[in-house]
Coordinates of C-alpha atoms and ligand atoms in Angstrom, one line a residue:
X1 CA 78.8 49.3 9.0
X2 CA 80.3 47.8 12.3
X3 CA 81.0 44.4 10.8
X4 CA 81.9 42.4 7.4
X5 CA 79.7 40.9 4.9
X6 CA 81.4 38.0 2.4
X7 CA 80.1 37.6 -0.9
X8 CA 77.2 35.2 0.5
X9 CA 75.9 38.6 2.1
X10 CA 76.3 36.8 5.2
X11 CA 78.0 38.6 8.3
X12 CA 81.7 37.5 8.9
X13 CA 82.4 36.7 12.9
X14 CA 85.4 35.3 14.6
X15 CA 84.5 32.8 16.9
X16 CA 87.2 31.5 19.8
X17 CA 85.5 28.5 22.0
X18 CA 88.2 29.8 24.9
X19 CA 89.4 27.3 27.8
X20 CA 87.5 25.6 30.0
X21 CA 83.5 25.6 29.9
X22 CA 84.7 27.9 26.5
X23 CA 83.8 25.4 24.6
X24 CA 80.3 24.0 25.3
X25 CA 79.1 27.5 25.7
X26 CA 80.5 29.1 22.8
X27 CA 78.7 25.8 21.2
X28 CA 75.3 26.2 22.4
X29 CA 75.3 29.7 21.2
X30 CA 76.5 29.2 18.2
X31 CA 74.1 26.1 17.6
X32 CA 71.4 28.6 18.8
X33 CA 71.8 31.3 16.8
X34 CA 72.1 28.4 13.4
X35 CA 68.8 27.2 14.2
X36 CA 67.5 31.1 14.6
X37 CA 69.0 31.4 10.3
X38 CA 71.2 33.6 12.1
X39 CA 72.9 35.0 8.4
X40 CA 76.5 34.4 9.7
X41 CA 79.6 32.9 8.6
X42 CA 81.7 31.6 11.6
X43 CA 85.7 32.1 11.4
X44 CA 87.3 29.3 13.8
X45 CA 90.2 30.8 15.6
X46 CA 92.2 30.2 19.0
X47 CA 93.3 32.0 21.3
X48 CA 94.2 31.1 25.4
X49 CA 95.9 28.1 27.3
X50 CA 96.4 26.0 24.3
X51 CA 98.4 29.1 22.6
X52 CA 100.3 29.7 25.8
X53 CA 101.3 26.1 26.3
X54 CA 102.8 26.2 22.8
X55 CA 104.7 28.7 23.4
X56 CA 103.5 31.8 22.9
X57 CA 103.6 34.8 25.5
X58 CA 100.8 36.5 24.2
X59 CA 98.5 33.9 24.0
X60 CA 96.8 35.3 20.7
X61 CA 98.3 33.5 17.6
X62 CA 98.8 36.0 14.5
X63 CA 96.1 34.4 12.8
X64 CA 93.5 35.1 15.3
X65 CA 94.5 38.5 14.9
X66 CA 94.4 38.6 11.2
X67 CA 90.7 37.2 11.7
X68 CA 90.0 40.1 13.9
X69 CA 91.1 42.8 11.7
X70 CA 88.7 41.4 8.8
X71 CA 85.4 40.5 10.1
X72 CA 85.8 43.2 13.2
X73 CA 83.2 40.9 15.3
X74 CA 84.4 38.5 17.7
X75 CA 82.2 35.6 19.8
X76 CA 84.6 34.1 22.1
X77 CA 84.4 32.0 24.9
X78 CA 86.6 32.5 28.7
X79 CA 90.1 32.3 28.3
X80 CA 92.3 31.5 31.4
X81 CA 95.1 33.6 33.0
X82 CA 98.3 31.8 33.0
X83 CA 100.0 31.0 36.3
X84 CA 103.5 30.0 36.1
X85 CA 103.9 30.8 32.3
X86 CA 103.2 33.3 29.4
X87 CA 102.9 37.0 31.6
X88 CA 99.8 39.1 29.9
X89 CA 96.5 38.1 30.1
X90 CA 95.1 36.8 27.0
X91 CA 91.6 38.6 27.2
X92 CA 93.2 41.7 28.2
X93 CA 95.8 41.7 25.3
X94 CA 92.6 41.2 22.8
X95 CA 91.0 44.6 24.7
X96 CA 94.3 46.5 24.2
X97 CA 95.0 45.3 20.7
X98 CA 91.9 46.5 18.9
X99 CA 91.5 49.2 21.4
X100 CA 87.8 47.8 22.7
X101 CA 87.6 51.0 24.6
X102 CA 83.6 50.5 26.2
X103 CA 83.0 47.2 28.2
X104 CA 79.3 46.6 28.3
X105 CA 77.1 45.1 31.3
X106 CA 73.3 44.8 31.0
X107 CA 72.2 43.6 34.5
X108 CA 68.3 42.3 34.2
X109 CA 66.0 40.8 36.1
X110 CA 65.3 36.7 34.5
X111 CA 61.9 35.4 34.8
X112 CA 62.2 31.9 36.6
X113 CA 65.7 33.1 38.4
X114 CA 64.8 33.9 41.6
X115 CA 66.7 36.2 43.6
X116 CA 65.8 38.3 46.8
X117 CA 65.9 41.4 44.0
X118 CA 63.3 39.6 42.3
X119 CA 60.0 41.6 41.4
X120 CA 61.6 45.0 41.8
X121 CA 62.2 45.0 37.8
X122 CA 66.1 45.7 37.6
X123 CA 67.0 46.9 34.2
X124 CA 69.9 48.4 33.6
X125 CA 73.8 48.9 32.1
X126 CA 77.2 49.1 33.3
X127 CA 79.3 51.0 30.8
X128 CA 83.1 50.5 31.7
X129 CA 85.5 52.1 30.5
X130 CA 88.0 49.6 29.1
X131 CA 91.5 50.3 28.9
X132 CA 92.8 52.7 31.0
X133 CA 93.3 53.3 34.6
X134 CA 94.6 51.1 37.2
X135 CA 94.1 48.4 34.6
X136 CA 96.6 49.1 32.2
X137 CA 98.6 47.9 34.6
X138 CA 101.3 50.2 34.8
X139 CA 103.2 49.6 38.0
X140 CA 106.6 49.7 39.6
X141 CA 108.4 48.5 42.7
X142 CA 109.9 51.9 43.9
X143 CA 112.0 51.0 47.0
X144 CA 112.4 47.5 48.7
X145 CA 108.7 47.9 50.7
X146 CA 106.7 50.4 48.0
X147 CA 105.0 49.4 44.8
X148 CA 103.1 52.1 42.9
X149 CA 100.6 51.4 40.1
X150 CA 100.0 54.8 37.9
X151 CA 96.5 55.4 37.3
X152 CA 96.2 57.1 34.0
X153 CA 93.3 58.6 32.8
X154 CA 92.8 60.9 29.6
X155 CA 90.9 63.6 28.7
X156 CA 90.2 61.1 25.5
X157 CA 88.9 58.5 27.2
X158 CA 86.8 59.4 29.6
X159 CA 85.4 61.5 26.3
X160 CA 85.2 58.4 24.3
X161 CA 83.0 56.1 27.5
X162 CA 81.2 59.0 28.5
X163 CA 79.5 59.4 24.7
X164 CA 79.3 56.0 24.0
X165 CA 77.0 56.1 27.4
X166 CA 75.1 58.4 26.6
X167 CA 74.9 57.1 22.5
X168 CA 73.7 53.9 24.2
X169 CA 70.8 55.4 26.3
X170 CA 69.7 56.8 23.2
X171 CA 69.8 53.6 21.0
X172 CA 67.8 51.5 23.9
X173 CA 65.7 54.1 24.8
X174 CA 66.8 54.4 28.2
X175 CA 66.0 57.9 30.1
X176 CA 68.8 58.1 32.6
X177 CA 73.0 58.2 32.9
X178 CA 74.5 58.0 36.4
X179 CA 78.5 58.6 36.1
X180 CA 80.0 57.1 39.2
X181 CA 83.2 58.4 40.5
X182 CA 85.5 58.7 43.4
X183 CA 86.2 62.5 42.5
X184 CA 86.0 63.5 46.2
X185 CA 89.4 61.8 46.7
X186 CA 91.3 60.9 43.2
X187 CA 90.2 65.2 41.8
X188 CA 92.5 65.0 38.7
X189 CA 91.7 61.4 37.5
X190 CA 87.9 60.5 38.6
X191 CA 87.4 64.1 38.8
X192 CA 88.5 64.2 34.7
X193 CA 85.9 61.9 34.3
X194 CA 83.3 63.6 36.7
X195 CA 83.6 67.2 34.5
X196 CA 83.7 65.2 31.2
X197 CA 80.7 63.9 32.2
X198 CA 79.6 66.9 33.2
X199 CA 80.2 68.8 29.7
X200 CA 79.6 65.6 27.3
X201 CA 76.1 65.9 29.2
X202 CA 74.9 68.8 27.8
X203 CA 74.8 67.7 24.5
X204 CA 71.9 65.1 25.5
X205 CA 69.2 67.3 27.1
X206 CA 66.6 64.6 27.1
X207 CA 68.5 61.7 29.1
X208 CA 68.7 63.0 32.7
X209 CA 72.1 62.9 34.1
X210 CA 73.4 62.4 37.8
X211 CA 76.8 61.7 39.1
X212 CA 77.0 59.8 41.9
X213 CA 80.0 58.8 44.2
X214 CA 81.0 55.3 43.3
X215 CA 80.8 53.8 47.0
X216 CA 77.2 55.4 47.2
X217 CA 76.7 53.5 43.9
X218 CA 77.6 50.6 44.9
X219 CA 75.6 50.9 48.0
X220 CA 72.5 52.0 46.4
X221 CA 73.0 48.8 44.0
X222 CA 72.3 46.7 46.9
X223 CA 69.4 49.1 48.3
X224 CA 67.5 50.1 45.4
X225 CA 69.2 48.9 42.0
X226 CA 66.2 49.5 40.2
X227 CA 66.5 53.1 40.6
X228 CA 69.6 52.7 37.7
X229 CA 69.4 53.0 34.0
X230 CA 73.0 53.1 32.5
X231 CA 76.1 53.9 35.1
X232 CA 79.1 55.0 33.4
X233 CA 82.3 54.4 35.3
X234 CA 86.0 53.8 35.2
X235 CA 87.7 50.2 34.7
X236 CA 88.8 49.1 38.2
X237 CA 85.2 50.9 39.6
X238 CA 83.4 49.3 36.7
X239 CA 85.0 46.1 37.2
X240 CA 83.9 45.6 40.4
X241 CA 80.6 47.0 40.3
X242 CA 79.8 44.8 37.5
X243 CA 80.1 41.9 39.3
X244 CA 78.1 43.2 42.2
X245 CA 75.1 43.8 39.0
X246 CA 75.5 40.3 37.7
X247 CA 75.4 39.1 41.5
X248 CA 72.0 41.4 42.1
X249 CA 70.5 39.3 39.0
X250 CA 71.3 35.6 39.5
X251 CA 75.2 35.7 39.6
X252 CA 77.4 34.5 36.9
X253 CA 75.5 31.9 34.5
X254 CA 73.3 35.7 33.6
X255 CA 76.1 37.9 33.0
X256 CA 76.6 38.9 29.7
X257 CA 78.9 41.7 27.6
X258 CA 80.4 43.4 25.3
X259 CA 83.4 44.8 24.4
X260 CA 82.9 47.5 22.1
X261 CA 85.8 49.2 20.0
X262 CA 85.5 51.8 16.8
X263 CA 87.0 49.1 14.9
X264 CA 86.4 45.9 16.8
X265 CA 83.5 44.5 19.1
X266 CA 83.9 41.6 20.9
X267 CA 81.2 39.4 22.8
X268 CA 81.9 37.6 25.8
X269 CA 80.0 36.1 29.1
X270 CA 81.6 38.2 32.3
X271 CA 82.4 34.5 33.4
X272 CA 85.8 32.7 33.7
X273 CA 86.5 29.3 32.4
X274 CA 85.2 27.8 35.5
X275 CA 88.1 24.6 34.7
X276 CA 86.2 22.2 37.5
X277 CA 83.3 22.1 35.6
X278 CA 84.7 21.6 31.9
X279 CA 83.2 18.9 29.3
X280 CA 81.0 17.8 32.3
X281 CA 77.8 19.5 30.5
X282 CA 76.7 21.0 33.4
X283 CA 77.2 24.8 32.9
X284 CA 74.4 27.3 32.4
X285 CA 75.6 28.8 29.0
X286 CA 72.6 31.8 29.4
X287 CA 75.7 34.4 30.1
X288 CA 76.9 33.3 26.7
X289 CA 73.8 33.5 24.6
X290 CA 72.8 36.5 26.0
X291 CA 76.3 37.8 24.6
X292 CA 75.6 36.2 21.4
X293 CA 72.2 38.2 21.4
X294 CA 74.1 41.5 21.8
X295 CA 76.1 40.4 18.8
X296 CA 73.4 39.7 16.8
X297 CA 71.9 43.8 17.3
X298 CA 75.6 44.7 16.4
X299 CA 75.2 42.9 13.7
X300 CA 71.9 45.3 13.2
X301 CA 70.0 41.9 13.0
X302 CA 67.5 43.4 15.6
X303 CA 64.8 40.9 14.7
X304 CA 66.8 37.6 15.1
X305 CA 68.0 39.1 18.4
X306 CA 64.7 39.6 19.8
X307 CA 63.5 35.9 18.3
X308 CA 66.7 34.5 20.8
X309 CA 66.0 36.9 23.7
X310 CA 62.6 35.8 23.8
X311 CA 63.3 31.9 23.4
X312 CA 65.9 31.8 26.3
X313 CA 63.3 34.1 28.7
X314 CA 60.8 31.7 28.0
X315 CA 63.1 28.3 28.8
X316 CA 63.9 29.9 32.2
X317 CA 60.4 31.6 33.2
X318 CA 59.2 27.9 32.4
X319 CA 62.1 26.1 34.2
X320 CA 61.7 22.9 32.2
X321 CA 65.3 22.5 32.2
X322 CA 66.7 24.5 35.1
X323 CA 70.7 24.1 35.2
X324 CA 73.0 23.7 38.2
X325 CA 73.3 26.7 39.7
X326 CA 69.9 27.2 39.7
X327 CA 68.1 24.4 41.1
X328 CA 71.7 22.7 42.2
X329 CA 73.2 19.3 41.2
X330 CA 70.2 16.4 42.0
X331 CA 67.7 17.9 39.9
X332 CA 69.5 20.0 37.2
X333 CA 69.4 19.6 33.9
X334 CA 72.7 19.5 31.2
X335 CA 73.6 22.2 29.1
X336 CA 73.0 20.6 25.9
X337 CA 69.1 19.8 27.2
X338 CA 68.9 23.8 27.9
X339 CA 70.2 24.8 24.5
X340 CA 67.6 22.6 22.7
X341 CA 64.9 23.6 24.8
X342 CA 66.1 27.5 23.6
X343 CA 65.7 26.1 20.2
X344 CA 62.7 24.7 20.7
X345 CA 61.5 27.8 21.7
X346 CA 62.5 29.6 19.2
X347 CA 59.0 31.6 18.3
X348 CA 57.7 31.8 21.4
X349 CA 57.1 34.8 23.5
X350 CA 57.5 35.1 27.4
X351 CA 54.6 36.0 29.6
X352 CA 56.1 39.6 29.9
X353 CA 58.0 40.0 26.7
X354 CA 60.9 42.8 26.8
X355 CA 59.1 46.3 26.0
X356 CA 62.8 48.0 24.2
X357 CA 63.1 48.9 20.9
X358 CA 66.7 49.2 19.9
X359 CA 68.4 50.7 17.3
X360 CA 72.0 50.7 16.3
X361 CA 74.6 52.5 18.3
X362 CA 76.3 55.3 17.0
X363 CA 79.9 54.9 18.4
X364 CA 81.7 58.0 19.5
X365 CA 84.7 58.9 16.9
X366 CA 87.9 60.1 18.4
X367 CA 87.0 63.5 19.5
X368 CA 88.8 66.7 18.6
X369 CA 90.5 68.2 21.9
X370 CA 90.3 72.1 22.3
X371 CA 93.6 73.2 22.1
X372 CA 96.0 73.4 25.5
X373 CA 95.9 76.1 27.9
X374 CA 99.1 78.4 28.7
X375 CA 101.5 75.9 30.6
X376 CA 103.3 77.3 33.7
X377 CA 106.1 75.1 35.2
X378 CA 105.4 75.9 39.3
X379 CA 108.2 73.1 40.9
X380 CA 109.3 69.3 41.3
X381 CA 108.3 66.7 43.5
X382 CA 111.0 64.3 44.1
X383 CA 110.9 61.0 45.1
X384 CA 113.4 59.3 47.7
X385 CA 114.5 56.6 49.2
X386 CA 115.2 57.6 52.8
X387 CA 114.3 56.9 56.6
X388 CA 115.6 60.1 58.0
X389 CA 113.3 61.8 60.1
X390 CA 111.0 64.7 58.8
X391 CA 112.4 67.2 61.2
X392 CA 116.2 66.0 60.1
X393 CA 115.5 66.0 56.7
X394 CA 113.4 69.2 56.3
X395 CA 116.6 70.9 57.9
X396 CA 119.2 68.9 56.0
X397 CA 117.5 69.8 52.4
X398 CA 116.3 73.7 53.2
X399 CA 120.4 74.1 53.4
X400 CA 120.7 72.0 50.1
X401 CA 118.3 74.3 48.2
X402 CA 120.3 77.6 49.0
X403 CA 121.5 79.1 46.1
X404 CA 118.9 77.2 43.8
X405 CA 115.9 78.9 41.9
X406 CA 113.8 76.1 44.4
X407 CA 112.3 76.5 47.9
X408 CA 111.5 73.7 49.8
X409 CA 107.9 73.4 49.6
X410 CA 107.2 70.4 52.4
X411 CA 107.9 66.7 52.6
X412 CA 105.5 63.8 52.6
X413 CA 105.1 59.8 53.1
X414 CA 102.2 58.2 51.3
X415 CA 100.7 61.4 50.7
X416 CA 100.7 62.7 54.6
X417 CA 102.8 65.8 55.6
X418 CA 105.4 65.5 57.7
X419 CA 107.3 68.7 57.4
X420 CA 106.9 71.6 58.4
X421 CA 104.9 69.2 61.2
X422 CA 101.2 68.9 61.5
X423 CA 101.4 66.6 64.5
X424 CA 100.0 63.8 62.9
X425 CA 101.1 60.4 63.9
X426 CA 102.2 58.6 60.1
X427 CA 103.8 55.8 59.9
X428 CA 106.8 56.4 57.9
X429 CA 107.8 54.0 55.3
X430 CA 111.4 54.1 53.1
X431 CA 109.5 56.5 50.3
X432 CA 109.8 60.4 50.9
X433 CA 107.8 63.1 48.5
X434 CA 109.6 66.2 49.3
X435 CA 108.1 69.4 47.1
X436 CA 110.3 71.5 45.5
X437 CA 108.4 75.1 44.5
X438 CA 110.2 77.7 41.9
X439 CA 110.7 80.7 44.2
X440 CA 109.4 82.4 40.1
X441 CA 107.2 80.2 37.7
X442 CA 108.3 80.3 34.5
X443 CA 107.2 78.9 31.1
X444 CA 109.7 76.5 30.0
X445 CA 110.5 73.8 30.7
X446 CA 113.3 74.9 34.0
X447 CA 115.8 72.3 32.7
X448 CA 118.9 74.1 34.3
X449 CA 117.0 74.6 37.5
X450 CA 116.4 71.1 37.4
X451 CA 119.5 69.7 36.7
X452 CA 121.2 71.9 39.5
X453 CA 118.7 70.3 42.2
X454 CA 119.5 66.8 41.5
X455 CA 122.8 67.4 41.2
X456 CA 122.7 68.5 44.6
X457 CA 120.7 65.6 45.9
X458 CA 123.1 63.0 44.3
X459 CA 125.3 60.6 46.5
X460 CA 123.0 62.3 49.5
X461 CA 119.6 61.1 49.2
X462 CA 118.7 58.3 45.9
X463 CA 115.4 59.3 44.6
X464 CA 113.6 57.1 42.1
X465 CA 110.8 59.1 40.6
X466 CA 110.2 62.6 39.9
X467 CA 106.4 64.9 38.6
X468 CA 107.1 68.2 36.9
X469 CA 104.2 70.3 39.0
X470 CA 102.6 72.3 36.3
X471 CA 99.7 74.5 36.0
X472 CA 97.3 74.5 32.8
X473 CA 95.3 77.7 32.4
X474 CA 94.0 78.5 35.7
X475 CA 94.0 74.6 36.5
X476 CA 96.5 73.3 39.4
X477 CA 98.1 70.3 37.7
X478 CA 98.9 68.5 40.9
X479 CA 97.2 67.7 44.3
X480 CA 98.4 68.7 47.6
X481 CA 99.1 66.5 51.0
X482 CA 96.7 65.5 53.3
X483 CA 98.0 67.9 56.2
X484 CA 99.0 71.0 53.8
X485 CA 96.8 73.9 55.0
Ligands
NAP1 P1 85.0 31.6 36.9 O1 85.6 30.8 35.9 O2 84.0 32.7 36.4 O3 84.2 30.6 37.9 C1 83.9 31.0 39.2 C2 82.6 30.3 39.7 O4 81.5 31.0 39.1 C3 82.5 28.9 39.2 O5 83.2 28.0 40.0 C4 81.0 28.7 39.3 O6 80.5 28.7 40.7 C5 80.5 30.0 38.7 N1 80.3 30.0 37.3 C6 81.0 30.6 36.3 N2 80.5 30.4 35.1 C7 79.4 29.7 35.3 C8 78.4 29.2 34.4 N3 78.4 29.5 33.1 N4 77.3 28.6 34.9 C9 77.3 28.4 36.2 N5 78.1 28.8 37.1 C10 79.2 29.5 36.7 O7 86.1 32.3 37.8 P2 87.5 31.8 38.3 O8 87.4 30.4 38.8 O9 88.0 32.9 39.1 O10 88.5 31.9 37.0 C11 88.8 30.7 36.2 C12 89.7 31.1 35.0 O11 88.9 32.0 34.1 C13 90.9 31.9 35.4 O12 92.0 31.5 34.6 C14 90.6 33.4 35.0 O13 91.7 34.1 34.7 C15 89.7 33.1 33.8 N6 88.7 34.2 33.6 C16 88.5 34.6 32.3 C17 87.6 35.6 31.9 C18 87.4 35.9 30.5 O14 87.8 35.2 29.6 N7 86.7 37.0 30.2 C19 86.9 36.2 33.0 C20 87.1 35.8 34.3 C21 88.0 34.8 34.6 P3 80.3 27.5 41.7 O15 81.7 27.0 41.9 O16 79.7 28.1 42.8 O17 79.5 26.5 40.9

């Protein structure tokens, strides 16, 4: 069981109101979900601006966290960013902590939200990876004008979304999983995910599978979105093409998710705390209710969740009580008048009620890796700090490598080659990736070789980061310039 029952046999959930609109919206779904004899006992925790402002850098208070680890479900409103104090982002330290690996984005069409997508029947998922990549955040300021930011991916990972996809086709019935990708150009990262993909696949012969170039993807999203079903994709691609979904489907008020864990699963609108509009009662708090309805089939309580679905399809399709950023500011209605008018319609069915029939999701358990390859050590690339020329430098370090078991293998900036020249016209920048190639591979780690070749470069040429080149098997372990032949 994905959740906590307490001796009431009711289902244990954590429930942070967040900053901002947090709190009215995390309100009308909880009142929601009371009048629906949702069987639920709520846990009040914090978590955000007021736990920063107190002092703490995390901005998730121990007890939060102890909440967390017992009922393992979590409704929770935005929580703001810091600027000027506290340094991580609380949302993002609640993904890490409980490892919420899958990030969850059903983009639908709304009756009574009209959009120029309207009519073409969009239905589908983003599955996003959650906490790897580019968004771990992992970054560096190398030399006084270069920042790097390492994206790591893992074999376990991209495992772990790519199941979880295709375990979620399966429990909503869905017929189709596009993987989107920038493979062409990142081949060891993307591309990890792309042949993942392409081997997880095979174990779900009846879903039809496709992998697609992310900007394509995003492109077709705008041409012909309802030719997707679920599109599993990395964080930073999934962040942004989440967005462009909730755009496609009436923009943020819609947007609901979740972010789903083998331990933890937390529910959340994709909205922010949207400070200019707090305790005015003026937000649409659909995004959160919908989230609150994915909670509720977490919480295997598939008939509730379909009661709720149904009573907030029919408030908007009627557009009694259209809110702000629907019918704008003169005519809306408040968000309190929109969550009683959901409870009113609790029991009610919309003109075209959803056709899915769900079933729980069978999360993806840490998968067993086959074991590694034969590792061959192939060279160095070393990092430096320097302005000297290509030409210069090529000449200066083919001397230094005499005598070494390394040739010079070529020199780079930003990933161009500049020696031996190609002719083309780079811009060179104070970061240098010179290639260093054992003149004989070898098996071990070539610590002596190594330490003989820094040696050298000391008091010469300050480098600040250094990648073993290594081949796995047959598999190169590293990518070449743009420019090498
Ligand atoms: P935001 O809070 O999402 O608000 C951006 C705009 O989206 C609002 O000004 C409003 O547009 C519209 N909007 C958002 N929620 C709405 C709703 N429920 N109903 C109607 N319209 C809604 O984004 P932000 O201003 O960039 O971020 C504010 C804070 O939230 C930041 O501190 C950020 O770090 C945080 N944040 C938290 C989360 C999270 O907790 N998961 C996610 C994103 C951002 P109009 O101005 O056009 O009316």
């Amino acid at each position: 069981m994905p959740y906590t029952v307490d001796a009431h046999g009711k289902k244990l959930v954590t429930l942070i109101p967040g900053d901002g609109i947090g709190p009215e919206v995390t309100a009308a779904a909880r009142k929601i979900l009371t009048a629906a004899h949702a069987p639920i006992t709520w846990e009040d925790r914090t978590a955000g601006a007021s736990v920063f402002k107190a002092g703490l850098a995390s901005g998730v208070p121990p007890e939060t966290v102890e909440s967390i680890r017992r009922t393992r479900v979590v409704l929770k409103g935005p929580l703001e960013t810091p600027v000027g104090f506290g340094e991580k982002s609380a949302n993002v330290t609640l993904r890490k902590l409980f490892e919420t690996f899958a990030n969850i984005r059903p983009v639908r069409e709304l009756p009574g939200v009209r959009t120029p997508y309207s009519g073409r029947g969009i239905d589908l998922v983003i599955v996003r990876e959650n906490v790897e990549d580019l968004y771990a955040g992992i970054e560096y300021q190398q030399t006084p004008t270069v920042a790097e930011s390492l994206k790591l991916m893992s074999r376990l990972g991209c495992e772990k979304i790519v199941r979880l996809a295709f375990e979620l086709a399966r429990a909503e019935g869905r017929k189709k999983v596009h993987c989107a990708t920038k493979a062409n150009i990142l081949k060891l990262t993307e591309g990890l995910l792309k042949k993942t993909f392409e081997e997880v696949s095979r174990e779900y012969p009846e879903i039809e599978s496709q992998h697609i170039i992310v900007d394509n993807c995003a492109h077709q999203l705008v041409k012909a979105p309802e030719q997707f079903d679920v599109i599993v994709t990395s964080n930073m691609n999934g962040d942004i093409l989440s967005d462009e979904g909730s755009a496609l489907v009436g923009g943020l008020g819609f947007a609901p998710s979740a972010n789903l864990g083998n331990d933890v699963a937390i529910f959340e609108a994709v909205h922010g705390s949207a400070p200019k509009y707090a305790g005015k009662n003026v937000i649409n708090p659909t995004a959160l209710i919908l989230s609150s309805v994915l909670l509720l089939r977490h919480l295997e309580e598939f008939e509730i969740a379909r009661r709720v679905e149904e009573a907030v399809l029919v408030t908007l399709e009627e557009a009694k009580v259209p809110t702000r950023d629907v019918v704008g500011e003169a005519v809306a209605s408040s968000t309190s008048a929109f969550t009683d008018e959901v409870i009113r319609n609790l029991g009610r069915s919309p003109g075209k009620p959803p056709r899915r029939e769900y079933r729980p999701l069978k999360m993806p358990q840490r998968p067993t890796l086959p074991a590694p390859p034969l590792r061959q050590y192939e060279g160095l690339d070393v990092f430096l700090e320097t302005t000297v020329p290509p030409g210069k430098l090529g000449a200066e370090l083919r001397s230094l490598v005499e005598g070494t078991p390394f040739l010079l293998g070529g020199i780079s900036n930003r990933g161009t080659r500049t020696w031996p020249e190609t002719g083309a016209m780079t811009d060179l920048v104070d970061h240098t990736q010179v290639r260093f190639l054992l003149r004989n591979p070898v098996g071990d780690f070539p610590s002596e070789a190594v330490r003989t070749l820094l040696g050298r470069l000391e008091g010469r040429y300050p480098w600040m980061h250094l990648e073993v080149l290594q081949r796995f098997g047959t598999f190169q372990g590293y990518t070449r310039s743009q420019g090498d032949d």
